[in-house]
Amino acid sequence: MAQVTTALRHRQGVAFAQLGLTPAMARALHELDPDLPLPARALAERLGCDRSNVTMLVDRLEQAGLVQRHTDPTDRRQKTLVVTGEGCGVRDRVTEVMSDSRLLSGLTDRELSTLRDLVRKMSDGDRSEPCVPE
């Protein structure tokens, strides 16, 4: 599993770097909906990180011309994050990179099904009871 994760991260990291992004910047951009401005605190919640980290990520995305901060018309104290036109194109490419399944292309349908079932089992996705230490 670690080898698969390492291979995926490496491929994604190379592709993100070609877009001028770090993996963290790519994930932040991916979480933003171009049609729905989002407060930075909501992005921090989605990413599961501290707002100060999100501020740094948004600064970098803004410097790259991918995101803009706008004043929220309903609360002028709050800034919302808006994906720019250029950011939409880069975000689409990030989504493609995150969806790339070339690592799985050599597997048969049966192998893919088995892999899916094993990953679910490992991640506790098919248990109806909460996981309790024994």
mmCIF file of N, CA and C in Angstrom:
data_model
loop_
_atom_site.group_PDB
_atom_site.id
_atom_site.type_symbol
_atom_site.label_atom_id
_atom_site.label_comp_id
_atom_site.label_asym_id
_atom_site.label_seq_id
_atom_site.Cartn_x
_atom_site.Cartn_y
_atom_site.Cartn_z
ATOM 1 N N MET A 1 0.823 -1.183 0.000
ATOM 2 C CA MET A 1 0.000 0.000 0.000
ATOM 3 C C MET A 1 0.873 1.255 0.000
ATOM 4 N N ALA A 2 1.945 1.216 0.779
ATOM 5 C CA ALA A 2 2.844 2.363 0.842
ATOM 6 C C ALA A 2 3.477 2.637 -0.520
ATOM 7 N N GLN A 3 3.785 1.572 -1.259
ATOM 8 C CA GLN A 3 4.389 1.755 -2.582
ATOM 9 C C GLN A 3 3.412 2.421 -3.544
ATOM 10 N N VAL A 4 2.152 2.032 -3.469
ATOM 11 C CA VAL A 4 1.133 2.634 -4.335
ATOM 12 C C VAL A 4 0.966 4.110 -3.979
ATOM 13 N N THR A 5 0.887 4.400 -2.692
ATOM 14 C CA THR A 5 0.742 5.778 -2.235
ATOM 15 C C THR A 5 1.936 6.618 -2.685
ATOM 16 N N THR A 6 3.126 6.086 -2.529
ATOM 17 C CA THR A 6 4.333 6.804 -2.946
ATOM 18 C C THR A 6 4.321 7.069 -4.445
ATOM 19 N N ALA A 7 3.946 6.074 -5.228
ATOM 20 C CA ALA A 7 3.901 6.248 -6.683
ATOM 21 C C ALA A 7 2.870 7.302 -7.079
ATOM 22 N N LEU A 8 1.688 7.253 -6.461
ATOM 23 C CA LEU A 8 0.649 8.242 -6.761
ATOM 24 C C LEU A 8 1.106 9.648 -6.391
ATOM 25 N N ARG A 9 1.658 9.793 -5.197
ATOM 26 C CA ARG A 9 2.118 11.109 -4.749
ATOM 27 C C ARG A 9 3.219 11.647 -5.659
ATOM 28 N N HIS A 10 4.108 10.776 -6.079
ATOM 29 C CA HIS A 10 5.188 11.218 -6.957
ATOM 30 C C HIS A 10 4.627 11.713 -8.290
ATOM 31 N N ARG A 11 3.751 10.919 -8.903
ATOM 32 C CA ARG A 11 3.165 11.318 -10.190
ATOM 33 C C ARG A 11 2.391 12.626 -10.065
ATOM 34 N N GLN A 12 1.590 12.713 -8.999
ATOM 35 C CA GLN A 12 0.816 13.933 -8.802
ATOM 36 C C GLN A 12 1.737 15.116 -8.522
ATOM 37 N N GLY A 13 2.755 14.923 -7.708
ATOM 38 C CA GLY A 13 3.684 15.997 -7.384
ATOM 39 C C GLY A 13 4.373 16.550 -8.612
ATOM 40 N N VAL A 14 4.795 15.662 -9.505
ATOM 41 C CA VAL A 14 5.436 16.096 -10.755
ATOM 42 C C VAL A 14 4.447 16.892 -11.602
ATOM 43 N N ALA A 15 3.222 16.386 -11.730
ATOM 44 C CA ALA A 15 2.210 17.070 -12.543
ATOM 45 C C ALA A 15 1.836 18.418 -11.928
ATOM 46 N N PHE A 16 1.705 18.479 -10.606
ATOM 47 C CA PHE A 16 1.378 19.748 -9.952
ATOM 48 C C PHE A 16 2.511 20.751 -10.132
ATOM 49 N N ALA A 17 3.749 20.288 -10.015
ATOM 50 C CA ALA A 17 4.908 21.175 -10.194
ATOM 51 C C ALA A 17 4.914 21.762 -11.603
ATOM 52 N N GLN A 18 4.517 20.974 -12.581
ATOM 53 C CA GLN A 18 4.442 21.474 -13.957
ATOM 54 C C GLN A 18 3.387 22.574 -14.089
ATOM 55 N N LEU A 19 2.413 22.558 -13.193
ATOM 56 C CA LEU A 19 1.383 23.598 -13.173
ATOM 57 C C LEU A 19 1.787 24.779 -12.286
ATOM 58 N N GLY A 20 2.960 24.677 -11.667
ATOM 59 C CA GLY A 20 3.429 25.730 -10.772
ATOM 60 C C GLY A 20 2.828 25.659 -9.386
ATOM 61 N N LEU A 21 2.355 24.478 -9.003
ATOM 62 C CA LEU A 21 1.687 24.297 -7.718
ATOM 63 C C LEU A 21 2.416 23.293 -6.834
ATOM 64 N N THR A 22 2.293 23.474 -5.542
ATOM 65 C CA THR A 22 2.681 22.441 -4.604
ATOM 66 C C THR A 22 1.465 21.522 -4.432
ATOM 67 N N PRO A 23 1.651 20.320 -3.892
ATOM 68 C CA PRO A 23 0.478 19.469 -3.639
ATOM 69 C C PRO A 23 -0.560 20.148 -2.736
ATOM 70 N N ALA A 24 -0.116 20.918 -1.741
ATOM 71 C CA ALA A 24 -1.061 21.599 -0.848
ATOM 72 C C ALA A 24 -1.843 22.674 -1.597
ATOM 73 N N MET A 25 -1.176 23.416 -2.464
ATOM 74 C CA MET A 25 -1.864 24.430 -3.265
ATOM 75 C C MET A 25 -2.878 23.771 -4.198
ATOM 76 N N ALA A 26 -2.492 22.651 -4.797
ATOM 77 C CA ALA A 26 -3.390 21.941 -5.710
ATOM 78 C C ALA A 26 -4.635 21.459 -4.969
ATOM 79 N N ARG A 27 -4.433 20.918 -3.779
ATOM 80 C CA ARG A 27 -5.582 20.420 -3.009
ATOM 81 C C ARG A 27 -6.507 21.576 -2.622
ATOM 82 N N ALA A 28 -5.917 22.700 -2.217
ATOM 83 C CA ALA A 28 -6.735 23.862 -1.850
ATOM 84 C C ALA A 28 -7.539 24.350 -3.054
ATOM 85 N N LEU A 29 -6.889 24.465 -4.202
ATOM 86 C CA LEU A 29 -7.586 24.903 -5.411
ATOM 87 C C LEU A 29 -8.685 23.920 -5.788
ATOM 88 N N HIS A 30 -8.413 22.653 -5.652
ATOM 89 C CA HIS A 30 -9.394 21.615 -5.963
ATOM 90 C C HIS A 30 -10.637 21.735 -5.085
ATOM 91 N N GLU A 31 -10.455 22.133 -3.834
ATOM 92 C CA GLU A 31 -11.578 22.248 -2.892
ATOM 93 C C GLU A 31 -12.464 23.456 -3.145
ATOM 94 N N LEU A 32 -11.962 24.414 -3.912
ATOM 95 C CA LEU A 32 -12.748 25.615 -4.196
ATOM 96 C C LEU A 32 -13.674 25.390 -5.382
ATOM 97 N N ASP A 33 -14.915 25.778 -5.234
ATOM 98 C CA ASP A 33 -15.906 25.672 -6.297
ATOM 99 C C ASP A 33 -15.922 26.985 -7.073
ATOM 100 N N PRO A 34 -15.596 26.950 -8.373
ATOM 101 C CA PRO A 34 -15.572 28.194 -9.151
ATOM 102 C C PRO A 34 -16.898 28.942 -9.165
ATOM 103 N N ASP A 35 -17.992 28.254 -8.911
ATOM 104 C CA ASP A 35 -19.310 28.882 -8.949
ATOM 105 C C ASP A 35 -19.812 29.333 -7.586
ATOM 106 N N LEU A 36 -19.015 29.085 -6.538
ATOM 107 C CA LEU A 36 -19.487 29.385 -5.186
ATOM 108 C C LEU A 36 -18.340 29.929 -4.337
ATOM 109 N N PRO A 37 -18.260 31.257 -4.174
ATOM 110 C CA PRO A 37 -17.207 31.827 -3.324
ATOM 111 C C PRO A 37 -17.259 31.206 -1.928
ATOM 112 N N LEU A 38 -16.089 31.046 -1.331
ATOM 113 C CA LEU A 38 -15.984 30.333 -0.062
ATOM 114 C C LEU A 38 -15.121 31.127 0.913
ATOM 115 N N PRO A 39 -15.571 31.292 2.155
ATOM 116 C CA PRO A 39 -14.712 31.941 3.152
ATOM 117 C C PRO A 39 -13.473 31.086 3.439
ATOM 118 N N ALA A 40 -12.383 31.733 3.776
ATOM 119 C CA ALA A 40 -11.133 31.023 4.058
ATOM 120 C C ALA A 40 -11.314 30.035 5.204
ATOM 121 N N ARG A 41 -12.105 30.389 6.220
ATOM 122 C CA ARG A 41 -12.306 29.461 7.344
ATOM 123 C C ARG A 41 -12.987 28.176 6.892
ATOM 124 N N ALA A 42 -13.881 28.280 5.912
ATOM 125 C CA ALA A 42 -14.547 27.082 5.387
ATOM 126 C C ALA A 42 -13.547 26.220 4.608
ATOM 127 N N LEU A 43 -12.634 26.869 3.887
ATOM 128 C CA LEU A 43 -11.605 26.113 3.185
ATOM 129 C C LEU A 43 -10.705 25.401 4.188
ATOM 130 N N ALA A 44 -10.361 26.076 5.277
ATOM 131 C CA ALA A 44 -9.541 25.452 6.322
ATOM 132 C C ALA A 44 -10.232 24.213 6.880
ATOM 133 N N GLU A 45 -11.535 24.305 7.096
ATOM 134 C CA GLU A 45 -12.299 23.154 7.594
ATOM 135 C C GLU A 45 -12.270 22.010 6.588
ATOM 136 N N ARG A 46 -12.472 22.318 5.317
ATOM 137 C CA ARG A 46 -12.458 21.279 4.278
ATOM 138 C C ARG A 46 -11.103 20.586 4.192
ATOM 139 N N LEU A 47 -10.044 21.373 4.371
ATOM 140 C CA LEU A 47 -8.696 20.815 4.278
ATOM 141 C C LEU A 47 -8.242 20.194 5.596
ATOM 142 N N GLY A 48 -8.970 20.460 6.666
ATOM 143 C CA GLY A 48 -8.595 19.931 7.969
ATOM 144 C C GLY A 48 -7.304 20.538 8.492
ATOM 145 N N CYS A 49 -7.128 21.847 8.258
ATOM 146 C CA CYS A 49 -5.904 22.488 8.723
ATOM 147 C C CYS A 49 -6.211 23.839 9.353
ATOM 148 N N ASP A 50 -5.200 24.429 9.939
ATOM 149 C CA ASP A 50 -5.299 25.710 10.614
ATOM 150 C C ASP A 50 -5.497 26.835 9.601
ATOM 151 N N ARG A 51 -6.238 27.865 10.006
ATOM 152 C CA ARG A 51 -6.495 28.998 9.099
ATOM 153 C C ARG A 51 -5.220 29.708 8.677
ATOM 154 N N SER A 52 -4.209 29.716 9.548
ATOM 155 C CA SER A 52 -2.958 30.387 9.177
ATOM 156 C C SER A 52 -2.299 29.682 7.994
ATOM 157 N N ASN A 53 -2.413 28.350 7.944
ATOM 158 C CA ASN A 53 -1.876 27.611 6.794
ATOM 159 C C ASN A 53 -2.655 27.935 5.532
ATOM 160 N N VAL A 54 -3.965 28.065 5.663
ATOM 161 C CA VAL A 54 -4.801 28.393 4.513
ATOM 162 C C VAL A 54 -4.480 29.795 4.011
ATOM 163 N N THR A 55 -4.220 30.709 4.918
ATOM 164 C CA THR A 55 -3.856 32.070 4.517
ATOM 165 C C THR A 55 -2.620 32.037 3.629
ATOM 166 N N MET A 56 -1.624 31.257 4.032
ATOM 167 C CA MET A 56 -0.398 31.146 3.243
ATOM 168 C C MET A 56 -0.686 30.519 1.874
ATOM 169 N N LEU A 57 -1.503 29.465 1.851
ATOM 170 C CA LEU A 57 -1.847 28.818 0.582
ATOM 171 C C LEU A 57 -2.594 29.783 -0.334
ATOM 172 N N VAL A 58 -3.556 30.498 0.227
ATOM 173 C CA VAL A 58 -4.344 31.433 -0.570
ATOM 174 C C VAL A 58 -3.458 32.574 -1.071
ATOM 175 N N ASP A 59 -2.523 33.035 -0.235
ATOM 176 C CA ASP A 59 -1.581 34.070 -0.698
ATOM 177 C C ASP A 59 -0.848 33.592 -1.950
ATOM 178 N N ARG A 60 -0.383 32.365 -1.914
ATOM 179 C CA ARG A 60 0.369 31.827 -3.051
ATOM 180 C C ARG A 60 -0.521 31.638 -4.274
ATOM 181 N N LEU A 61 -1.747 31.163 -4.054
ATOM 182 C CA LEU A 61 -2.689 31.000 -5.166
ATOM 183 C C LEU A 61 -3.062 32.362 -5.761
ATOM 184 N N GLU A 62 -3.202 33.347 -4.897
ATOM 185 C CA GLU A 62 -3.536 34.693 -5.360
ATOM 186 C C GLU A 62 -2.362 35.290 -6.150
ATOM 187 N N GLN A 63 -1.144 35.100 -5.670
ATOM 188 C CA GLN A 63 0.038 35.592 -6.386
ATOM 189 C C GLN A 63 0.159 34.943 -7.762
ATOM 190 N N ALA A 64 -0.290 33.706 -7.877
ATOM 191 C CA ALA A 64 -0.242 32.999 -9.155
ATOM 192 C C ALA A 64 -1.400 33.394 -10.078
ATOM 193 N N GLY A 65 -2.319 34.216 -9.579
ATOM 194 C CA GLY A 65 -3.454 34.658 -10.389
ATOM 195 C C GLY A 65 -4.576 33.641 -10.500
ATOM 196 N N LEU A 66 -4.606 32.668 -9.579
ATOM 197 C CA LEU A 66 -5.595 31.588 -9.653
ATOM 198 C C LEU A 66 -6.813 31.836 -8.765
ATOM 199 N N VAL A 67 -6.634 32.664 -7.736
ATOM 200 C CA VAL A 67 -7.692 32.936 -6.763
ATOM 201 C C VAL A 67 -7.651 34.419 -6.427
ATOM 202 N N GLN A 68 -8.819 34.975 -6.131
ATOM 203 C CA GLN A 68 -8.907 36.348 -5.639
ATOM 204 C C GLN A 68 -9.703 36.362 -4.350
ATOM 205 N N ARG A 69 -9.355 37.310 -3.493
ATOM 206 C CA ARG A 69 -10.142 37.543 -2.276
ATOM 207 C C ARG A 69 -11.134 38.661 -2.589
ATOM 208 N N HIS A 70 -12.399 38.417 -2.277
ATOM 209 C CA HIS A 70 -13.440 39.426 -2.468
ATOM 210 C C HIS A 70 -14.118 39.675 -1.128
ATOM 211 N N THR A 71 -14.586 40.885 -0.940
ATOM 212 C CA THR A 71 -15.349 41.195 0.259
ATOM 213 C C THR A 71 -16.731 40.572 0.119
ATOM 214 N N ASP A 72 -17.155 39.880 1.158
ATOM 215 C CA ASP A 72 -18.475 39.249 1.173
ATOM 216 C C ASP A 72 -19.527 40.351 1.243
ATOM 217 N N PRO A 73 -20.454 40.414 0.273
ATOM 218 C CA PRO A 73 -21.454 41.488 0.270
ATOM 219 C C PRO A 73 -22.403 41.437 1.468
ATOM 220 N N THR A 74 -22.554 40.284 2.084
ATOM 221 C CA THR A 74 -23.454 40.174 3.240
ATOM 222 C C THR A 74 -22.748 40.436 4.564
ATOM 223 N N ASP A 75 -21.409 40.384 4.570
ATOM 224 C CA ASP A 75 -20.625 40.654 5.778
ATOM 225 C C ASP A 75 -19.283 41.237 5.345
ATOM 226 N N ARG A 76 -19.182 42.543 5.335
ATOM 227 C CA ARG A 76 -17.993 43.216 4.810
ATOM 228 C C ARG A 76 -16.728 42.906 5.609
ATOM 229 N N ARG A 77 -16.855 42.321 6.787
ATOM 230 C CA ARG A 77 -15.677 41.946 7.577
ATOM 231 C C ARG A 77 -15.040 40.664 7.044
ATOM 232 N N GLN A 78 -15.785 39.934 6.267
ATOM 233 C CA GLN A 78 -15.340 38.616 5.794
ATOM 234 C C GLN A 78 -14.913 38.668 4.327
ATOM 235 N N LYS A 79 -13.852 37.941 4.023
ATOM 236 C CA LYS A 79 -13.388 37.801 2.642
ATOM 237 C C LYS A 79 -13.778 36.409 2.148
ATOM 238 N N THR A 80 -14.190 36.359 0.897
ATOM 239 C CA THR A 80 -14.462 35.067 0.275
ATOM 240 C C THR A 80 -13.416 34.815 -0.802
ATOM 241 N N LEU A 81 -13.209 33.564 -1.099
ATOM 242 C CA LEU A 81 -12.229 33.161 -2.099
ATOM 243 C C LEU A 81 -12.955 32.838 -3.394
ATOM 244 N N VAL A 82 -12.481 33.447 -4.477
ATOM 245 C CA VAL A 82 -13.099 33.278 -5.785
ATOM 246 C C VAL A 82 -12.035 32.771 -6.754
ATOM 247 N N VAL A 83 -12.358 31.709 -7.465
ATOM 248 C CA VAL A 83 -11.443 31.161 -8.462
ATOM 249 C C VAL A 83 -11.507 32.049 -9.708
ATOM 250 N N THR A 84 -10.344 32.459 -10.199
ATOM 251 C CA THR A 84 -10.282 33.305 -11.401
ATOM 252 C C THR A 84 -10.506 32.449 -12.650
ATOM 253 N N GLY A 85 -10.630 33.107 -13.789
ATOM 254 C CA GLY A 85 -10.757 32.377 -15.056
ATOM 255 C C GLY A 85 -9.571 31.463 -15.287
ATOM 256 N N GLU A 86 -8.368 31.996 -15.079
ATOM 257 C CA GLU A 86 -7.169 31.162 -15.212
ATOM 258 C C GLU A 86 -7.179 30.036 -14.188
ATOM 259 N N GLY A 87 -7.634 30.355 -12.974
ATOM 260 C CA GLY A 87 -7.702 29.350 -11.917
ATOM 261 C C GLY A 87 -8.641 28.209 -12.267
ATOM 262 N N CYS A 88 -9.718 28.517 -12.991
ATOM 263 C CA CYS A 88 -10.657 27.462 -13.408
ATOM 264 C C CYS A 88 -9.966 26.454 -14.315
ATOM 265 N N GLY A 89 -9.167 26.958 -15.252
ATOM 266 C CA GLY A 89 -8.453 26.058 -16.157
ATOM 267 C C GLY A 89 -7.442 25.198 -15.416
ATOM 268 N N VAL A 90 -6.699 25.819 -14.500
ATOM 269 C CA VAL A 90 -5.710 25.070 -13.728
ATOM 270 C C VAL A 90 -6.418 24.079 -12.809
ATOM 271 N N ARG A 91 -7.541 24.498 -12.227
ATOM 272 C CA ARG A 91 -8.312 23.600 -11.354
ATOM 273 C C ARG A 91 -8.802 22.378 -12.129
ATOM 274 N N ASP A 92 -9.247 22.584 -13.352
ATOM 275 C CA ASP A 92 -9.673 21.451 -14.187
ATOM 276 C C ASP A 92 -8.517 20.481 -14.395
ATOM 277 N N ARG A 93 -7.339 21.017 -14.632
ATOM 278 C CA ARG A 93 -6.155 20.168 -14.835
ATOM 279 C C ARG A 93 -5.797 19.433 -13.542
ATOM 280 N N VAL A 94 -5.911 20.116 -12.404
ATOM 281 C CA VAL A 94 -5.657 19.482 -11.101
ATOM 282 C C VAL A 94 -6.618 18.313 -10.904
ATOM 283 N N THR A 95 -7.881 18.521 -11.247
ATOM 284 C CA THR A 95 -8.877 17.454 -11.122
ATOM 285 C C THR A 95 -8.499 16.260 -11.995
ATOM 286 N N GLU A 96 -8.027 16.527 -13.213
ATOM 287 C CA GLU A 96 -7.582 15.438 -14.091
ATOM 288 C C GLU A 96 -6.422 14.669 -13.459
ATOM 289 N N VAL A 97 -5.459 15.399 -12.922
ATOM 290 C CA VAL A 97 -4.299 14.760 -12.294
ATOM 291 C C VAL A 97 -4.744 13.902 -11.108
ATOM 292 N N MET A 98 -5.657 14.427 -10.300
ATOM 293 C CA MET A 98 -6.120 13.691 -9.124
ATOM 294 C C MET A 98 -6.945 12.460 -9.503
ATOM 295 N N SER A 99 -7.500 12.473 -10.704
ATOM 296 C CA SER A 99 -8.324 11.352 -11.163
ATOM 297 C C SER A 99 -7.552 10.364 -12.021
ATOM 298 N N ASP A 100 -6.286 10.641 -12.260
ATOM 299 C CA ASP A 100 -5.471 9.801 -13.147
ATOM 300 C C ASP A 100 -5.387 8.375 -12.599
ATOM 301 N N SER A 101 -5.775 7.435 -13.400
ATOM 302 C CA SER A 101 -5.792 6.037 -12.952
ATOM 303 C C SER A 101 -4.798 5.168 -13.715
ATOM 304 N N ARG A 102 -3.738 5.788 -14.262
ATOM 305 C CA ARG A 102 -2.770 4.996 -15.029
ATOM 306 C C ARG A 102 -2.120 3.893 -14.206
ATOM 307 N N LEU A 103 -1.975 4.098 -12.906
ATOM 308 C CA LEU A 103 -1.390 3.045 -12.077
ATOM 309 C C LEU A 103 -2.258 1.788 -12.072
ATOM 310 N N LEU A 104 -3.538 1.969 -12.332
ATOM 311 C CA LEU A 104 -4.467 0.843 -12.303
ATOM 312 C C LEU A 104 -4.740 0.260 -13.683
ATOM 313 N N SER A 105 -4.176 0.854 -14.713
ATOM 314 C CA SER A 105 -4.525 0.464 -16.079
ATOM 315 C C SER A 105 -4.130 -0.976 -16.417
ATOM 316 N N GLY A 106 -3.171 -1.540 -15.715
ATOM 317 C CA GLY A 106 -2.755 -2.907 -16.004
ATOM 318 C C GLY A 106 -3.591 -3.972 -15.303
ATOM 319 N N LEU A 107 -4.583 -3.538 -14.524
ATOM 320 C CA LEU A 107 -5.406 -4.494 -13.779
ATOM 321 C C LEU A 107 -6.661 -4.869 -14.568
ATOM 322 N N THR A 108 -7.062 -6.108 -14.408
ATOM 323 C CA THR A 108 -8.306 -6.567 -15.029
ATOM 324 C C THR A 108 -9.493 -6.057 -14.214
ATOM 325 N N ASP A 109 -10.690 -6.182 -14.745
ATOM 326 C CA ASP A 109 -11.891 -5.776 -14.013
ATOM 327 C C ASP A 109 -12.016 -6.543 -12.698
ATOM 328 N N ARG A 110 -11.698 -7.819 -12.751
ATOM 329 C CA ARG A 110 -11.786 -8.638 -11.536
ATOM 330 C C ARG A 110 -10.763 -8.169 -10.497
ATOM 331 N N GLU A 111 -9.550 -7.855 -10.946
ATOM 332 C CA GLU A 111 -8.521 -7.370 -10.029
ATOM 333 C C GLU A 111 -8.910 -6.012 -9.434
ATOM 334 N N LEU A 112 -9.493 -5.136 -10.267
ATOM 335 C CA LEU A 112 -9.950 -3.838 -9.769
ATOM 336 C C LEU A 112 -11.034 -4.010 -8.718
ATOM 337 N N SER A 113 -11.944 -4.939 -8.954
ATOM 338 C CA SER A 113 -13.010 -5.210 -7.996
ATOM 339 C C SER A 113 -12.433 -5.724 -6.677
ATOM 340 N N THR A 114 -11.480 -6.632 -6.781
ATOM 341 C CA THR A 114 -10.837 -7.169 -5.583
ATOM 342 C C THR A 114 -10.096 -6.065 -4.835
ATOM 343 N N LEU A 115 -9.389 -5.227 -5.564
ATOM 344 C CA LEU A 115 -8.658 -4.118 -4.947
ATOM 345 C C LEU A 115 -9.620 -3.177 -4.226
ATOM 346 N N ARG A 116 -10.719 -2.830 -4.892
ATOM 347 C CA ARG A 116 -11.722 -1.962 -4.272
ATOM 348 C C ARG A 116 -12.231 -2.565 -2.974
ATOM 349 N N ASP A 117 -12.557 -3.859 -2.996
ATOM 350 C CA ASP A 117 -13.068 -4.530 -1.802
ATOM 351 C C ASP A 117 -12.035 -4.551 -0.681
ATOM 352 N N LEU A 118 -10.781 -4.800 -1.032
ATOM 353 C CA LEU A 118 -9.723 -4.835 -0.025
ATOM 354 C C LEU A 118 -9.477 -3.453 0.582
ATOM 355 N N VAL A 119 -9.487 -2.431 -0.242
ATOM 356 C CA VAL A 119 -9.278 -1.075 0.269
ATOM 357 C C VAL A 119 -10.428 -0.686 1.197
ATOM 358 N N ARG A 120 -11.650 -1.028 0.813
ATOM 359 C CA ARG A 120 -12.806 -0.757 1.685
ATOM 360 C C ARG A 120 -12.648 -1.456 3.020
ATOM 361 N N LYS A 121 -12.251 -2.712 2.964
ATOM 362 C CA LYS A 121 -12.097 -3.485 4.190
ATOM 363 C C LYS A 121 -10.994 -2.889 5.068
ATOM 364 N N MET A 122 -9.892 -2.501 4.443
ATOM 365 C CA MET A 122 -8.778 -1.921 5.196
ATOM 366 C C MET A 122 -9.154 -0.574 5.811
ATOM 367 N N SER A 123 -9.972 0.194 5.114
ATOM 368 C CA SER A 123 -10.332 1.522 5.607
ATOM 369 C C SER A 123 -11.560 1.478 6.493
ATOM 370 N N ASP A 124 -12.048 0.293 6.769
ATOM 371 C CA ASP A 124 -13.190 0.105 7.660
ATOM 372 C C ASP A 124 -14.476 0.633 7.035
ATOM 373 N N GLY A 125 -14.487 0.760 5.714
ATOM 374 C CA GLY A 125 -15.621 1.343 5.025
ATOM 375 C C GLY A 125 -16.864 0.480 4.969
ATOM 376 N N ASP A 126 -16.725 -0.818 5.223
ATOM 377 C CA ASP A 126 -17.920 -1.653 5.122
ATOM 378 C C ASP A 126 -18.351 -2.210 6.475
ATOM 379 N N ARG A 127 -17.830 -1.667 7.564
ATOM 380 C CA ARG A 127 -18.258 -2.118 8.896
ATOM 381 C C ARG A 127 -19.474 -1.328 9.324
ATOM 382 N N SER A 128 -20.420 -2.000 9.888
ATOM 383 C CA SER A 128 -21.611 -1.296 10.367
ATOM 384 C C SER A 128 -21.418 -0.830 11.799
ATOM 385 N N GLU A 129 -20.453 -1.410 12.531
ATOM 386 C CA GLU A 129 -20.185 -1.009 13.903
ATOM 387 C C GLU A 129 -18.931 -0.149 13.951
ATOM 388 N N PRO A 130 -18.865 0.770 14.922
ATOM 389 C CA PRO A 130 -17.644 1.549 15.045
ATOM 390 C C PRO A 130 -16.476 0.649 15.462
ATOM 391 N N CYS A 131 -15.288 1.000 15.010
ATOM 392 C CA CYS A 131 -14.098 0.237 15.339
ATOM 393 C C CYS A 131 -13.739 0.489 16.802
ATOM 394 N N VAL A 132 -13.669 -0.577 17.576
ATOM 395 C CA VAL A 132 -13.340 -0.480 18.993
ATOM 396 C C VAL A 132 -12.126 -1.330 19.257
ATOM 397 N N PRO A 133 -11.082 -0.765 19.936
ATOM 398 C CA PRO A 133 -9.915 -1.572 20.246
ATOM 399 C C PRO A 133 -10.286 -2.775 21.095
ATOM 400 N N GLU A 134 -9.619 -3.890 20.829
ATOM 401 C CA GLU A 134 -9.924 -5.106 21.591
ATOM 402 C C GLU A 134 -8.975 -5.285 22.720
#
